[in-house]
PDB file of C-alpha atoms and ligand atoms in Angstrom:
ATOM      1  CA  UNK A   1      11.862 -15.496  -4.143  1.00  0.00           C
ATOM      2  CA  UNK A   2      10.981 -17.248  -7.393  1.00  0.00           C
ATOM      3  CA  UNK A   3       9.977 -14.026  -9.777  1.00  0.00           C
ATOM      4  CA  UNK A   4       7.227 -12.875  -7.631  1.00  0.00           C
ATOM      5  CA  UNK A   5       8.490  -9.434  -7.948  1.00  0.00           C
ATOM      6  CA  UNK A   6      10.918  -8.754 -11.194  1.00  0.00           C
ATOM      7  CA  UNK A   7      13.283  -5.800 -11.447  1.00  0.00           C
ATOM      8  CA  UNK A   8      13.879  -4.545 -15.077  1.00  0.00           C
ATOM      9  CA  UNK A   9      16.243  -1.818 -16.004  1.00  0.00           C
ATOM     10  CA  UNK A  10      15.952   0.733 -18.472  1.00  0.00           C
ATOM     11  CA  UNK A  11      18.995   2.926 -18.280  1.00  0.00           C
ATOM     12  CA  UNK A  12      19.318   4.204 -14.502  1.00  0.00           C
ATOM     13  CA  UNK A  13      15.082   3.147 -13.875  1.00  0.00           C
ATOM     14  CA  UNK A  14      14.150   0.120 -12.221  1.00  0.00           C
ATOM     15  CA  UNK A  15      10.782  -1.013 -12.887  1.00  0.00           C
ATOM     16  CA  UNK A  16       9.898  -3.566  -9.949  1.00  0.00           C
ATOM     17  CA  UNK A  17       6.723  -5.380 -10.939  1.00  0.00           C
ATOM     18  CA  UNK A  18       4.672  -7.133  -7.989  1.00  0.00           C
ATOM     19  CA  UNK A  19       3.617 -10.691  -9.764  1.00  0.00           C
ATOM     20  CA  UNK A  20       1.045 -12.298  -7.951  1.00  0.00           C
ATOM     21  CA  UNK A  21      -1.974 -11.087 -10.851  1.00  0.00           C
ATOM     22  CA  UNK A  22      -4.416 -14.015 -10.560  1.00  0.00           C
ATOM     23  CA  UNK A  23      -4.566 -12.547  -6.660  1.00  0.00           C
ATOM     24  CA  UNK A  24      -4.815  -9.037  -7.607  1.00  0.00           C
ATOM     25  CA  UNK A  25      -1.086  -8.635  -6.200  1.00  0.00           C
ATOM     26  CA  UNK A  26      -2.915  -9.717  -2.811  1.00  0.00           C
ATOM     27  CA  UNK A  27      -0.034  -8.596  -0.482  1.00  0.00           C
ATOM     28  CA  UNK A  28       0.527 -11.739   1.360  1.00  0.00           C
ATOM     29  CA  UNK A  29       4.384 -12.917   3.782  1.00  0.00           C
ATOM     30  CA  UNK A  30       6.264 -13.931   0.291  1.00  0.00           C
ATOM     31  CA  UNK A  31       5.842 -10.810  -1.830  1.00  0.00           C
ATOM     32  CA  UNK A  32       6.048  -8.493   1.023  1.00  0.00           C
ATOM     33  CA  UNK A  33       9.646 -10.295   1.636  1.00  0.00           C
ATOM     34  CA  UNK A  34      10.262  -9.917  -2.196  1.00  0.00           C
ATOM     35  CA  UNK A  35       9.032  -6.501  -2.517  1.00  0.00           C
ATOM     36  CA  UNK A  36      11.730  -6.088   0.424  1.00  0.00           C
ATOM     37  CA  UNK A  37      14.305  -7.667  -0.946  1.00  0.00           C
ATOM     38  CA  UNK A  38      13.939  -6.204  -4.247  1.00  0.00           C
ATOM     39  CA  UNK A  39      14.210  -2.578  -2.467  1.00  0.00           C
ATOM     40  CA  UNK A  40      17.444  -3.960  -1.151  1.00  0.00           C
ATOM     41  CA  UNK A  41      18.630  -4.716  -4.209  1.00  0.00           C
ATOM     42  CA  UNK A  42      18.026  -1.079  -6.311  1.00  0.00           C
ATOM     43  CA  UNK A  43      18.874   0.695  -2.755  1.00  0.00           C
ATOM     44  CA  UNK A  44      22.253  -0.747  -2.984  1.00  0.00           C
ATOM     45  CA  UNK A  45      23.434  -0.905  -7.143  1.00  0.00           C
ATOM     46  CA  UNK A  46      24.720   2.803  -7.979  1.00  0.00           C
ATOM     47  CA  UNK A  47      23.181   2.658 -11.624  1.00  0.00           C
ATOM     48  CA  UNK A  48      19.403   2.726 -10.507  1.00  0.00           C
ATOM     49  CA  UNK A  49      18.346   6.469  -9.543  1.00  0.00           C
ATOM     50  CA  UNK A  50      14.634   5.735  -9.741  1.00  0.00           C
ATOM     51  CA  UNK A  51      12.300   3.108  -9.143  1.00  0.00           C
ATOM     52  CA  UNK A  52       9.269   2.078 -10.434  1.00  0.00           C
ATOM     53  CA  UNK A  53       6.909   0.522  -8.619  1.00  0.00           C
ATOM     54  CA  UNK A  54       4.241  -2.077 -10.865  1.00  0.00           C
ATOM     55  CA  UNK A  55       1.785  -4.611 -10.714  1.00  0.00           C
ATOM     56  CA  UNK A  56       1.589  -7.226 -12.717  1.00  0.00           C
ATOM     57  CA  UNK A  57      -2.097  -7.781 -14.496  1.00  0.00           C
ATOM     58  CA  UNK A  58      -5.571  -6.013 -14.736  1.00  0.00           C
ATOM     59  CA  UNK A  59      -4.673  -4.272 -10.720  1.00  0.00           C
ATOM     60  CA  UNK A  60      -1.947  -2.918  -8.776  1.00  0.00           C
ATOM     61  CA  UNK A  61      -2.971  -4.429  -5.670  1.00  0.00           C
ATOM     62  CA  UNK A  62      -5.763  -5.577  -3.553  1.00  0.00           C
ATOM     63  CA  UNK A  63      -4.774  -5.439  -0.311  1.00  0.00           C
ATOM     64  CA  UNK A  64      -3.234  -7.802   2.064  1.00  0.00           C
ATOM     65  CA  UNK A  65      -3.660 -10.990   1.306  1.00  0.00           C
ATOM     66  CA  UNK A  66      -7.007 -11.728   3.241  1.00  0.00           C
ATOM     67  CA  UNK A  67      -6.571 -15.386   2.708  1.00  0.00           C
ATOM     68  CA  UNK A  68      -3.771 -15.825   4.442  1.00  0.00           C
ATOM     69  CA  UNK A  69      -4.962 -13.129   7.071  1.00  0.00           C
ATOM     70  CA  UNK A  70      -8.587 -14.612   7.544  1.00  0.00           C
ATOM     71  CA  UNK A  71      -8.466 -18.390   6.986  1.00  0.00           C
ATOM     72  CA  UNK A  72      -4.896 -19.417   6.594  1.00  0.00           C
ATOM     73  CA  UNK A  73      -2.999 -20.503   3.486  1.00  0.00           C
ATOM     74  CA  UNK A  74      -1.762 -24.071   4.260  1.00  0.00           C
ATOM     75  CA  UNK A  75       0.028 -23.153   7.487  1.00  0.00           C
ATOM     76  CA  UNK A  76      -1.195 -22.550  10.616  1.00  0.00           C
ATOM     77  CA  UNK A  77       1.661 -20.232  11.728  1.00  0.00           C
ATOM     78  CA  UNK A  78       0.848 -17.011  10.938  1.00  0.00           C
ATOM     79  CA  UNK A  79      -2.575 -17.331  12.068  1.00  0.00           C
ATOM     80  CA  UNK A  80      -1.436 -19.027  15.529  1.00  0.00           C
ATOM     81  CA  UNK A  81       1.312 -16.295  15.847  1.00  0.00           C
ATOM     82  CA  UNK A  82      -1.942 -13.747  15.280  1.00  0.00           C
ATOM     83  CA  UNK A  83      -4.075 -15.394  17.592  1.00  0.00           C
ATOM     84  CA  UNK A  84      -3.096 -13.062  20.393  1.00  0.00           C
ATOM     85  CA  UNK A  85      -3.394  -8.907  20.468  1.00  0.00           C
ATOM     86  CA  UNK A  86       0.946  -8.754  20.651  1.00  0.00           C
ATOM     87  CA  UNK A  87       1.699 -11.285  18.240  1.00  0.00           C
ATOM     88  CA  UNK A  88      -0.615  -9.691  15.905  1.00  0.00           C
ATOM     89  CA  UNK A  89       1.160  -6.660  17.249  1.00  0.00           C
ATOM     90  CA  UNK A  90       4.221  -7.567  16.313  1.00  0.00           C
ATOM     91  CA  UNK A  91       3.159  -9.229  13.132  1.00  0.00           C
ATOM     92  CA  UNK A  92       1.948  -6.233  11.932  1.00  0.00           C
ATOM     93  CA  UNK A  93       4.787  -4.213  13.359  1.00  0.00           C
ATOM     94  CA  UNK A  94       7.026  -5.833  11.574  1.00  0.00           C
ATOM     95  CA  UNK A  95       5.315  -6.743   8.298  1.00  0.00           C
ATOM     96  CA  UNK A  96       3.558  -3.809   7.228  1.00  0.00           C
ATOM     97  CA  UNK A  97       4.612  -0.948   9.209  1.00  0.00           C
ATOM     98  CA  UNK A  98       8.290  -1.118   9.445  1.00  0.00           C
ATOM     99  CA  UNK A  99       8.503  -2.305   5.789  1.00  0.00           C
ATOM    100  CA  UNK A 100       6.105   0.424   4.478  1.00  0.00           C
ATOM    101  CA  UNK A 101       8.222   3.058   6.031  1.00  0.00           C
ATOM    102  CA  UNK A 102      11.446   1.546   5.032  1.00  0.00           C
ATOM    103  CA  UNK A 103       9.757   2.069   0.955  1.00  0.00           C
ATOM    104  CA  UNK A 104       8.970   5.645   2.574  1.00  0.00           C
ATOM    105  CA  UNK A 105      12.292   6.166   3.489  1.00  0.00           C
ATOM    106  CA  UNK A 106      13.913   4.663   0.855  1.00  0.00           C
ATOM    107  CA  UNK A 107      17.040   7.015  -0.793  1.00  0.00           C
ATOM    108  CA  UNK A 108      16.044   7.270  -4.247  1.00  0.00           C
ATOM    109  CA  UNK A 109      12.946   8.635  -5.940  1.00  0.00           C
ATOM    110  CA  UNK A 110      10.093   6.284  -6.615  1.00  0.00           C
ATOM    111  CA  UNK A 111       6.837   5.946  -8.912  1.00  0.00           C
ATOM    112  CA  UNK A 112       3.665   4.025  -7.624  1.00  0.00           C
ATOM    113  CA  UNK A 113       2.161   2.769 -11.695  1.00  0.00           C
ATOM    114  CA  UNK A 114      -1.505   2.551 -10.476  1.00  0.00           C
ATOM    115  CA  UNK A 115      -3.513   0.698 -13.081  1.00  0.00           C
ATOM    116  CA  UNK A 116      -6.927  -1.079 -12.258  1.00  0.00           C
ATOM    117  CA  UNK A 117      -7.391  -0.521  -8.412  1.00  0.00           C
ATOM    118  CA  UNK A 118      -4.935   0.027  -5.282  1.00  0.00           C
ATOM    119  CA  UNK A 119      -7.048  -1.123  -2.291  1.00  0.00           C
ATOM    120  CA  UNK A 120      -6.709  -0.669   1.336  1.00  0.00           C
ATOM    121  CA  UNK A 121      -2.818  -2.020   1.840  1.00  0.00           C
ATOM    122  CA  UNK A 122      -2.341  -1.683  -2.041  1.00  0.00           C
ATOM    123  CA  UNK A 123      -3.420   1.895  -1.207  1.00  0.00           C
ATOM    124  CA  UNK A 124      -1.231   1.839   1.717  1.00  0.00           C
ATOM    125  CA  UNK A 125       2.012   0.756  -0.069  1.00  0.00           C
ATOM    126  CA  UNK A 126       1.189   3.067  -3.369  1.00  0.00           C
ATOM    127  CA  UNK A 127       1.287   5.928  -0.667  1.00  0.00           C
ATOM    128  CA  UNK A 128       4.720   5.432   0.310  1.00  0.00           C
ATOM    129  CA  UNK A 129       6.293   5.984  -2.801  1.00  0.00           C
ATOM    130  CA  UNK A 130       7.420   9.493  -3.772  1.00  0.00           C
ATOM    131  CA  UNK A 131       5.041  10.112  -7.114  1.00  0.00           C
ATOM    132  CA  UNK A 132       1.761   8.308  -7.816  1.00  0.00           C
ATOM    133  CA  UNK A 133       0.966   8.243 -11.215  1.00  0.00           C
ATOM    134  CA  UNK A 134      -2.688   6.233 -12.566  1.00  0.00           C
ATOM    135  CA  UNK A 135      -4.330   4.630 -15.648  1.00  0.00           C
ATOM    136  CA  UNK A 136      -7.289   6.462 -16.013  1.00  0.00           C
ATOM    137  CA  UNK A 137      -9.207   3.669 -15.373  1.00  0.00           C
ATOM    138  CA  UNK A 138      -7.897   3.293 -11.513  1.00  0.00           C
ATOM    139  CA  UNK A 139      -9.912   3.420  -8.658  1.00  0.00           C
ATOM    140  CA  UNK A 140      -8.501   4.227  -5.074  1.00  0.00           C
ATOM    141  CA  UNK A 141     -10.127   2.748  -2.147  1.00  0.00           C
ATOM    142  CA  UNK A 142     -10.020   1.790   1.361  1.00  0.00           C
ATOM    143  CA  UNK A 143     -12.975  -0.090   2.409  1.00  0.00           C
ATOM    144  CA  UNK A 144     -11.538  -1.769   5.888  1.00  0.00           C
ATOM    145  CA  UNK A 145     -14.320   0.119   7.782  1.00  0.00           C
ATOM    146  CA  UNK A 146     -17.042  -2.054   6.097  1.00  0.00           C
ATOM    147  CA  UNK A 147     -14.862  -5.185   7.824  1.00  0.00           C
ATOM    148  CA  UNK A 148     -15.055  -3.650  11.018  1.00  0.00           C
ATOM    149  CA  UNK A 149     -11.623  -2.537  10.714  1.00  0.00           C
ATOM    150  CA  UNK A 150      -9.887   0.797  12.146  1.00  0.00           C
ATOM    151  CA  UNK A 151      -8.307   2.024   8.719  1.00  0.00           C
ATOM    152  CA  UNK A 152      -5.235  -0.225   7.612  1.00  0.00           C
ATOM    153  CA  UNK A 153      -1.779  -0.338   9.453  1.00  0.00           C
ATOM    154  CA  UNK A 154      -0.608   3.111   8.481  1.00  0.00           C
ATOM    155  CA  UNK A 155      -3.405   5.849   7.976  1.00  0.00           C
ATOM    156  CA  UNK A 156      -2.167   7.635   4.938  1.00  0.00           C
ATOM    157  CA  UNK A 157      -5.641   9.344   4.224  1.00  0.00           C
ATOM    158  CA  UNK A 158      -5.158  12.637   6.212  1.00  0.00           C
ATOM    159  CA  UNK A 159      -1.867  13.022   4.445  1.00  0.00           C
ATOM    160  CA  UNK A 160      -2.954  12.651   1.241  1.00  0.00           C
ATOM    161  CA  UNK A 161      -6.840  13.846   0.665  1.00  0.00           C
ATOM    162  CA  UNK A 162      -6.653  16.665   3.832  1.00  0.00           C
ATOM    163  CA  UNK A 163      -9.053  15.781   6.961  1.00  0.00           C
ATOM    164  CA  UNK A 164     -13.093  16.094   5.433  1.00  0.00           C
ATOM    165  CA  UNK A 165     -12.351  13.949   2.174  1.00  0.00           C
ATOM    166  CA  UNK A 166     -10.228  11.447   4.499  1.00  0.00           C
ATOM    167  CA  UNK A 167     -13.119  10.872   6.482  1.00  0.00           C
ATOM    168  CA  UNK A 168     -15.505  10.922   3.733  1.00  0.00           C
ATOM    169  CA  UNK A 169     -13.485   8.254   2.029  1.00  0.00           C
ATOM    170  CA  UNK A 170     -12.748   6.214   5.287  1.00  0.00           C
ATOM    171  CA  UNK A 171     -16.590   6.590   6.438  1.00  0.00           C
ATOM    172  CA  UNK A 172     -18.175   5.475   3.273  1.00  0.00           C
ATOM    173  CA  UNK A 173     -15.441   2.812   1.841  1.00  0.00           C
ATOM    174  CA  UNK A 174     -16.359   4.337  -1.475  1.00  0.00           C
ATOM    175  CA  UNK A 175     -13.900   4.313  -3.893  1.00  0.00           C
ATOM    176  CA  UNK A 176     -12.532   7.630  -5.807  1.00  0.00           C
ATOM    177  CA  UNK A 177     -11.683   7.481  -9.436  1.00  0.00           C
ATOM    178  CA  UNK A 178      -8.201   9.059 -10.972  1.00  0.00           C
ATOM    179  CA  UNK A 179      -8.955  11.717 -12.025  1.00  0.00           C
ATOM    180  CA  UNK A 180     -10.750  12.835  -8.823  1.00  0.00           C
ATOM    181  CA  UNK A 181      -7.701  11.523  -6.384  1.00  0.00           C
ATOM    182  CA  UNK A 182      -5.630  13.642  -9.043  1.00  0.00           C
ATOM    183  CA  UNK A 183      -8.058  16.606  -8.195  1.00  0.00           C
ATOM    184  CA  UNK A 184      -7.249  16.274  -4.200  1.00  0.00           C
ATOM    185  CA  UNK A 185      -3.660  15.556  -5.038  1.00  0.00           C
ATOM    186  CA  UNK A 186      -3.104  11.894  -4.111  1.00  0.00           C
ATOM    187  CA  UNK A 187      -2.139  11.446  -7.591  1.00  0.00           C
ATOM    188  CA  UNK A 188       0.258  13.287  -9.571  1.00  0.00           C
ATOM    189  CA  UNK A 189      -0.589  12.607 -13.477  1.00  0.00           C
ATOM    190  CA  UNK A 190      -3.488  10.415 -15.061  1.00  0.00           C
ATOM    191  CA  UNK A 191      -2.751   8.749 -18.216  1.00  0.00           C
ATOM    192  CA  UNK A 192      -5.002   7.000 -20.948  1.00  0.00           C
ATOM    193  CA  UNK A 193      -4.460   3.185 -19.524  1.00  0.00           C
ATOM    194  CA  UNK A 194      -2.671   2.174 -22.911  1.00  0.00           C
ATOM    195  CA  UNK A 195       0.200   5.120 -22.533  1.00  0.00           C
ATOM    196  CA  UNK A 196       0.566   4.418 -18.649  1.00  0.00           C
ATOM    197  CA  UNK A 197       3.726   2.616 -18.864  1.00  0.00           C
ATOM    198  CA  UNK A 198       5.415   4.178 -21.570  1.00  0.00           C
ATOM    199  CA  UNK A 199       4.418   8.094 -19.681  1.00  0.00           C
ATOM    200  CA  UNK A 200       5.682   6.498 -16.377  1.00  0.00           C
ATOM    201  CA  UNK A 201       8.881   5.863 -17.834  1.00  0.00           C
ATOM    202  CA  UNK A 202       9.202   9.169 -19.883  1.00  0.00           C
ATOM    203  CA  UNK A 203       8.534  10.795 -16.171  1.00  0.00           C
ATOM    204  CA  UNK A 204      11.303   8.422 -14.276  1.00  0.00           C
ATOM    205  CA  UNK A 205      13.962   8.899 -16.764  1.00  0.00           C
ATOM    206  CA  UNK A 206      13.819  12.833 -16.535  1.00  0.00           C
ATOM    207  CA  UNK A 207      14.092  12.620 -12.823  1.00  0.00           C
ATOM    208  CA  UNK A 208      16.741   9.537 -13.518  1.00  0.00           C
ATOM    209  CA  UNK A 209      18.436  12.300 -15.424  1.00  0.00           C
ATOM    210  CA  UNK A 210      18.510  15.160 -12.102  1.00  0.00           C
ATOM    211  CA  UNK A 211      22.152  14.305 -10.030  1.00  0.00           C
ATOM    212  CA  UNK A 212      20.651  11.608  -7.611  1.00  0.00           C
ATOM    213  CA  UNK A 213      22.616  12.595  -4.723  1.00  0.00           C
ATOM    214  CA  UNK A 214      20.475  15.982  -4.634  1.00  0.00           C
ATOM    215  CA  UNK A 215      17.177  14.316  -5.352  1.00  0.00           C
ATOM    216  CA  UNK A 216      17.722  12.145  -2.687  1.00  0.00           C
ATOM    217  CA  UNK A 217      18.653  15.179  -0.425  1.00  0.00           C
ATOM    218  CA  UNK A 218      15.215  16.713  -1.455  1.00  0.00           C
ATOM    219  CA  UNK A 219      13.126  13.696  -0.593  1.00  0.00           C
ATOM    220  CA  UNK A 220      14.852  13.726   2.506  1.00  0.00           C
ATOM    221  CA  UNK A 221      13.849  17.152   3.303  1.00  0.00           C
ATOM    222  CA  UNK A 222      10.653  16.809   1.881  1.00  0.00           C
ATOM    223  CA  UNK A 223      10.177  13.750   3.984  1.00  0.00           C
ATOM    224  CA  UNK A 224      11.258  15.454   6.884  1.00  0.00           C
ATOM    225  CA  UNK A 225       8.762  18.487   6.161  1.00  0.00           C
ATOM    226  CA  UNK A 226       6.207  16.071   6.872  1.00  0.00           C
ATOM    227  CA  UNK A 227       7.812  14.599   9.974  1.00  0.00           C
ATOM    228  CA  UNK A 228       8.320  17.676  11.926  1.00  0.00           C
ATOM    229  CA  UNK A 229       4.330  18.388  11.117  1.00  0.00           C
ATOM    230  CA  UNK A 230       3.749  15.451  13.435  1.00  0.00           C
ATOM    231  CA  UNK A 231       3.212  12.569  10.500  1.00  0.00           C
ATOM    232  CA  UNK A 232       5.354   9.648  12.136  1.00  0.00           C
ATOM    233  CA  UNK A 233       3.559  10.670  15.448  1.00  0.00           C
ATOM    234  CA  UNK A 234       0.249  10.435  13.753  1.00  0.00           C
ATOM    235  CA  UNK A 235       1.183   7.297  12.337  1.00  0.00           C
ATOM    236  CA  UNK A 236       2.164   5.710  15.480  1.00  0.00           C
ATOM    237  CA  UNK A 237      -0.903   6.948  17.081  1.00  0.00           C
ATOM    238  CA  UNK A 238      -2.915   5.405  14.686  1.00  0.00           C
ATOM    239  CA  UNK A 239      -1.244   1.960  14.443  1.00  0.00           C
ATOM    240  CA  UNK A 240      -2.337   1.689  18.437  1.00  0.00           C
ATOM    241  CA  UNK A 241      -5.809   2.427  17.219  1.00  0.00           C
ATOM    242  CA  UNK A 242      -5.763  -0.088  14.739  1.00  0.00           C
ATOM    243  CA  UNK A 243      -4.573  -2.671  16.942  1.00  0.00           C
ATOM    244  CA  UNK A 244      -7.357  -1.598  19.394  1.00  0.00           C
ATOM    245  CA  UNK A 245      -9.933  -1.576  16.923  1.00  0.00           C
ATOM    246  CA  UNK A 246      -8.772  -5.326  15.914  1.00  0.00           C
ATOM    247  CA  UNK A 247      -9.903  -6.326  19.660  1.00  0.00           C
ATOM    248  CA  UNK A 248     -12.984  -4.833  19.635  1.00  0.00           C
ATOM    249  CA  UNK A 249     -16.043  -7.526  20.061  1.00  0.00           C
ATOM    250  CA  UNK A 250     -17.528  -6.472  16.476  1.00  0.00           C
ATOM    251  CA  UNK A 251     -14.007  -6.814  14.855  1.00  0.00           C
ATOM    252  CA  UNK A 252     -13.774 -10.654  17.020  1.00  0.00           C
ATOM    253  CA  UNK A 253     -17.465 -11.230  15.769  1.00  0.00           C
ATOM    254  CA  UNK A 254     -16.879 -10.520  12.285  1.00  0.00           C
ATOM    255  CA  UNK A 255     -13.238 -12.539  12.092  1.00  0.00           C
ATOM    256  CA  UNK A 256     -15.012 -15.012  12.935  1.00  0.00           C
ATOM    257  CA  UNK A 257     -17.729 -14.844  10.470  1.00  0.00           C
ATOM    258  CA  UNK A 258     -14.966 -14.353   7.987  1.00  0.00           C
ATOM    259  CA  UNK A 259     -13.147 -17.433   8.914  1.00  0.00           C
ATOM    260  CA  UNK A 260     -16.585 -20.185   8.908  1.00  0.00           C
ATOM    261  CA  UNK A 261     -16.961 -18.669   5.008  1.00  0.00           C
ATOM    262  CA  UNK A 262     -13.392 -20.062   4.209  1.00  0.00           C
ATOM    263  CA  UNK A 263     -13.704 -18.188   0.776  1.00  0.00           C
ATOM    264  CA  UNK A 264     -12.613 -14.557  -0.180  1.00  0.00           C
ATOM    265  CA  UNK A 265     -14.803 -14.119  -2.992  1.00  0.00           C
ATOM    266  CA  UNK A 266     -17.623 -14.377  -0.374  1.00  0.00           C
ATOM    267  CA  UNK A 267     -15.468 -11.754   2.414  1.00  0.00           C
ATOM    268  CA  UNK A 268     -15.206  -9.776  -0.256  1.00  0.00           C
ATOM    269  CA  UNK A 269     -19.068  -9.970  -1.756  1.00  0.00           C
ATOM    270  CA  UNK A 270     -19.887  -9.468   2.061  1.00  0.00           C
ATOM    271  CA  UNK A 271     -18.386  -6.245   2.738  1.00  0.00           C
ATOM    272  CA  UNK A 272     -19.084  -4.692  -0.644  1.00  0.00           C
ATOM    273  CA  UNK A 273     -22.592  -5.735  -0.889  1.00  0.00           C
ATOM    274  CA  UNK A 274     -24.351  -3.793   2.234  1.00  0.00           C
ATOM    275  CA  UNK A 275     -23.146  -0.670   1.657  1.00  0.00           C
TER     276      UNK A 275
HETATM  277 ZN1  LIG B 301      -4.220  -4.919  11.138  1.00  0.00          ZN
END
């Protein structure tokens, strides 16, 4: 796909920068498939031992791209293929949750560069990298509830802030700054947002420099840690939830609310502005 996610290199780091600013790096079909490809790309070429994972502009990413989700973006196909509770199903199966735990799973260490916001599915995708690190002007939030909806795809929350905050935070929709998402340990380091990139890639080159063959070994069993506390379980659990939830007659009623305004600046003023 035409540069709507760039890989540089910088000795064994890839930097892979999401490009889609003037939509806040809205995740929408074509830079999921280029995010995917690009993973496919530093997953298979021996020199790259870390990756980097950027957005392009003033925010890391928004979200999915509620556009395409809520009104359509010039075809009618993903929308029609939505329309019933397993295409949407599968859709999301196959979209978000399969591709977010291949990035999970992915051999080699990886760096989520948080700058500006990570939202909901931005949150989601920051999650499944290895090492989060943030500008200290970023703001982590996941504000589905507000649009009626059960969490996002994967629910990361209880993994990363511990049960009470994950509520809290899920509950509300309030965002949490850096430095407090660095206090519950979402986030390992928070930078001044004019040293973000140049600290990210001081951190990724010394773990570039560890033999990658036994860092990947250690996310593996780090990964697995996880697993065999009942996380892919949870996961699962919670993706049928979130399908549910999408069926509900307030998450109908609102979709279609959503879809007579047509606009996302107004989906958006609408869920932030009650609460
Ligand atoms: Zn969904």
């Amino acid at each position: 796909m035409d540069d709507l996610v760039t890989i540089e290199r910088d000795g064994h780091v890839a930097t892979m920068t999401m490009r889609r600013p003037g939509a806040r790096n809205a995740q929408d079909t074509a830079l999921i498939d280029a995010l995917d490809a690009a993973f496919a790309e530093c997953g298979a070429d021996d020199g790259v031992h870390v990756v980097i994972l950027a957005g392009a502009g003033p925010v890391f990413s928004a979200g999915h791209d509620l556009k395409e989700l809520a009104v359509g973006d010039g075809s009618e196909e993903l929308l029609q293929r939505r329309s019933t509770p397993e295409g949407r199903l599968r859709h999301e199966q196959e979209m978000y949750v399969d591709r977010c735990l291949a990035i999970a799973e992915f051999p080699k260490p990886t760096i989520a560069r948080v700058q500006g916001a990570a939202i909901a599915a931005g949150l989601m995708l920051a999650c499944m990298c290895d090492l989060i690190v943030a500008a200290d002007d970023a703001v982590f939030q996941n504000p589905v509830l507000r649009m009626t909806g059960a969490g996002v795809e994967l629910l990361v929350e209880p993994w990363e802030l511990g049960a009470r905050k994950a509520k809290e935070f899920l509950f509300t929709g309030d965002p949490i700054d850096a430095t407090e998402a660095w206090r519950l340990g979402m986030v390992n380091r928070v930078f001044p947002a004019d040293r973000l990139e140049d600290e990210t890639m001081a951190l990724a080159q010394r773990i570039a420099a560890m033999p990658p063959v036994t860092v990947a070994l250690v996310k593996r069993s780090v990964n697995k840690t996880f697993e065999l506390m009942g996380k892919r379980d949870a996961l699962d659990y919670h993706f049928m939830v979130h399908q549910f939830a999408h069926d509900t007659a307030t998450a109908q009623e609102a979709l279609a609310r959503r879809r007579e305004k047509g606009s996302v600046r107004d989906i958006v003023a609408e869920r932030d502005r009650a609460f």
